[in-house]
PDB file of C-alpha atoms in Angstrom:
ATOM      1  CA  LEU A   1      59.452 110.967 131.919  1.00 61.00           C
ATOM      2  CA  LEU A   2      61.281 107.751 130.994  1.00 57.00           C
ATOM      3  CA  LEU A   3      64.592 109.134 132.194  1.00 54.00           C
ATOM      4  CA  GLY A   4      63.010 110.091 135.523  1.00 51.00           C
ATOM      5  CA  LEU A   5      61.539 106.610 135.918  1.00 49.00           C
ATOM      6  CA  ALA A   6      64.881 105.015 135.059  1.00 50.00           C
ATOM      7  CA  LEU A   7      66.621 107.172 137.665  1.00 50.00           C
ATOM      8  CA  LEU A   8      64.057 106.203 140.300  1.00 52.00           C
ATOM      9  CA  LEU A   9      64.458 102.490 139.584  1.00 51.00           C
ATOM     10  CA  ALA A  10      68.256 102.498 139.285  1.00 51.00           C
ATOM     11  CA  PRO A  11      68.949 102.095 143.042  1.00 50.00           C
ATOM     12  CA  ALA A  12      66.711  99.006 143.187  1.00 51.00           C
ATOM     13  CA  VAL A  13      68.508  97.479 140.221  1.00 50.00           C
ATOM     14  CA  ARG A  14      71.903  98.245 141.753  1.00 55.00           C
ATOM     15  CA  GLY A  15      70.764  96.690 145.040  1.00 57.00           C
ATOM     16  CA  GLU A  16      69.682  93.564 143.198  1.00 68.00           C
ATOM     17  CA  SER A  17      73.024  93.429 141.458  1.00 87.00           C
ATOM     18  CA  ARG A  18      74.961  93.930 144.651  1.00 92.00           C
ATOM     19  CA  TRP A  19      73.467  91.004 146.546  1.00 94.00           C
ATOM     20  CA  ARG A  20      73.956  88.746 143.521  1.00 95.00           C
ATOM     21  CA  THR A  21      77.585  89.829 143.297  1.00 96.00           C
ATOM     22  CA  GLU A  22      78.031  89.102 147.012  1.00 97.00           C
ATOM     23  CA  TRP A  23      76.318  85.722 146.563  1.00 97.00           C
ATOM     24  CA  ARG A  24      78.748  84.720 143.807  1.00 97.00           C
ATOM     25  CA  ALA A  25      81.713  85.948 145.850  1.00 97.00           C
ATOM     26  CA  ALA A  26      80.468  83.997 148.892  1.00 98.00           C
ATOM     27  CA  GLN A  27      80.222  80.819 146.823  1.00 97.00           C
ATOM     28  CA  ALA A  28      83.740  81.320 145.470  1.00 98.00           C
ATOM     29  CA  ALA A  29      85.148  82.011 148.942  1.00 98.00           C
ATOM     30  CA  ALA A  30      83.430  78.916 150.360  1.00 97.00           C
ATOM     31  CA  ALA A  31      84.761  76.746 147.522  1.00 97.00           C
ATOM     32  CA  ALA A  32      88.268  78.069 148.203  1.00 98.00           C
ATOM     33  CA  GLY A  33      87.983  77.265 151.909  1.00 97.00           C
ATOM     34  CA  ARG A  34      87.842  80.913 152.999  1.00 98.00           C
ATOM     35  CA  THR A  35      85.058  80.350 155.516  1.00 98.00           C
ATOM     36  CA  ASP A  36      85.233  83.673 157.348  1.00 97.00           C
ATOM     37  CA  GLU A  37      85.137  85.622 154.096  1.00 98.00           C
ATOM     38  CA  ALA A  38      82.268  83.505 152.790  1.00 98.00           C
ATOM     39  CA  LEU A  39      80.271  84.015 155.989  1.00 98.00           C
ATOM     40  CA  GLY A  40      80.852  87.766 155.878  1.00 97.00           C
ATOM     41  CA  ARG A  41      79.609  87.917 152.315  1.00 98.00           C
ATOM     42  CA  LEU A  42      76.621  85.724 153.178  1.00 98.00           C
ATOM     43  CA  ARG A  43      75.738  88.219 155.929  1.00 97.00           C
ATOM     44  CA  GLU A  44      75.633  90.909 153.234  1.00 97.00           C
ATOM     45  CA  VAL A  45      73.408  88.727 151.066  1.00 97.00           C
ATOM     46  CA  LEU A  46      71.058  87.979 153.957  1.00 97.00           C
ATOM     47  CA  THR A  47      70.883  91.646 154.936  1.00 96.00           C
ATOM     48  CA  ALA A  48      69.629  92.443 151.443  1.00 95.00           C
ATOM     49  CA  ARG A  49      67.602  89.241 151.021  1.00 95.00           C
ATOM     50  CA  PRO A  50      66.704  87.715 154.405  1.00 94.00           C
ATOM     51  CA  ASP A  51      64.302  85.361 152.635  1.00 93.00           C
ATOM     52  CA  TYR A  52      66.986  83.739 150.422  1.00 95.00           C
ATOM     53  CA  PRO A  53      67.029  80.105 151.585  1.00 96.00           C
ATOM     54  CA  ARG A  54      70.130  79.009 149.677  1.00 97.00           C
ATOM     55  CA  ALA A  55      72.233  81.616 151.472  1.00 97.00           C
ATOM     56  CA  ARG A  56      70.945  80.410 154.852  1.00 97.00           C
ATOM     57  CA  LEU A  57      71.692  76.783 153.980  1.00 97.00           C
ATOM     58  CA  VAL A  58      75.227  77.595 152.867  1.00 97.00           C
ATOM     59  CA  ALA A  59      75.799  79.678 156.003  1.00 98.00           C
ATOM     60  CA  ALA A  60      74.510  76.825 158.180  1.00 98.00           C
ATOM     61  CA  ARG A  61      76.820  74.354 156.430  1.00 98.00           C
ATOM     62  CA  LEU A  62      79.826  76.657 156.831  1.00 98.00           C
ATOM     63  CA  PHE A  63      79.063  77.312 160.499  1.00 98.00           C
ATOM     64  CA  ALA A  64      78.693  73.574 161.142  1.00 98.00           C
ATOM     65  CA  GLY A  65      81.936  72.806 159.329  1.00 97.00           C
ATOM     66  CA  ALA A  66      83.731  75.385 161.461  1.00 97.00           C
ATOM     67  CA  GLY A  67      82.370  73.826 164.661  1.00 98.00           C
ATOM     68  CA  ARG A  68      80.063  76.777 165.270  1.00 98.00           C
ATOM     69  CA  THR A  69      77.050  74.594 165.972  1.00 98.00           C
ATOM     70  CA  ASP A  70      74.905  77.185 167.728  1.00 98.00           C
ATOM     71  CA  GLU A  71      75.162  79.522 164.757  1.00 98.00           C
ATOM     72  CA  ALA A  72      74.436  76.688 162.324  1.00 98.00           C
ATOM     73  CA  VAL A  73      71.317  75.760 164.273  1.00 98.00           C
ATOM     74  CA  ALA A  74      70.229  79.419 164.380  1.00 97.00           C
ATOM     75  CA  GLU A  75      70.434  79.630 160.576  1.00 96.00           C
ATOM     76  CA  ILE A  76      68.374  76.451 160.175  1.00 97.00           C
ATOM     77  CA  GLU A  77      65.793  77.704 162.666  1.00 96.00           C
ATOM     78  CA  GLU A  78      65.546  80.995 160.786  1.00 95.00           C
ATOM     79  CA  LEU A  79      65.117  79.085 157.555  1.00 93.00           C
ATOM     80  CA  LEU A  80      62.196  77.120 159.003  1.00 94.00           C
ATOM     81  CA  ARG A  81      60.271  80.225 160.095  1.00 89.00           C
TER      82      ARG A  81
END
């Protein structure tokens, strides 16, 4: 019974791990100035966790820094919903 429960919960735990791994990689890419990579990884984070405000704020900052104002504004608007 416990093994069956563990097997049922394993995908959820892996999913949790995956978005956290992507979040850390996005932060590292942003710190290294690899904006496109960071934004791609943030998309992965926000696909798994659309309610994660820190990811939206970082994405908005990166978009703004890259001169992609419309996308930055869209992230902020989504954050305020």
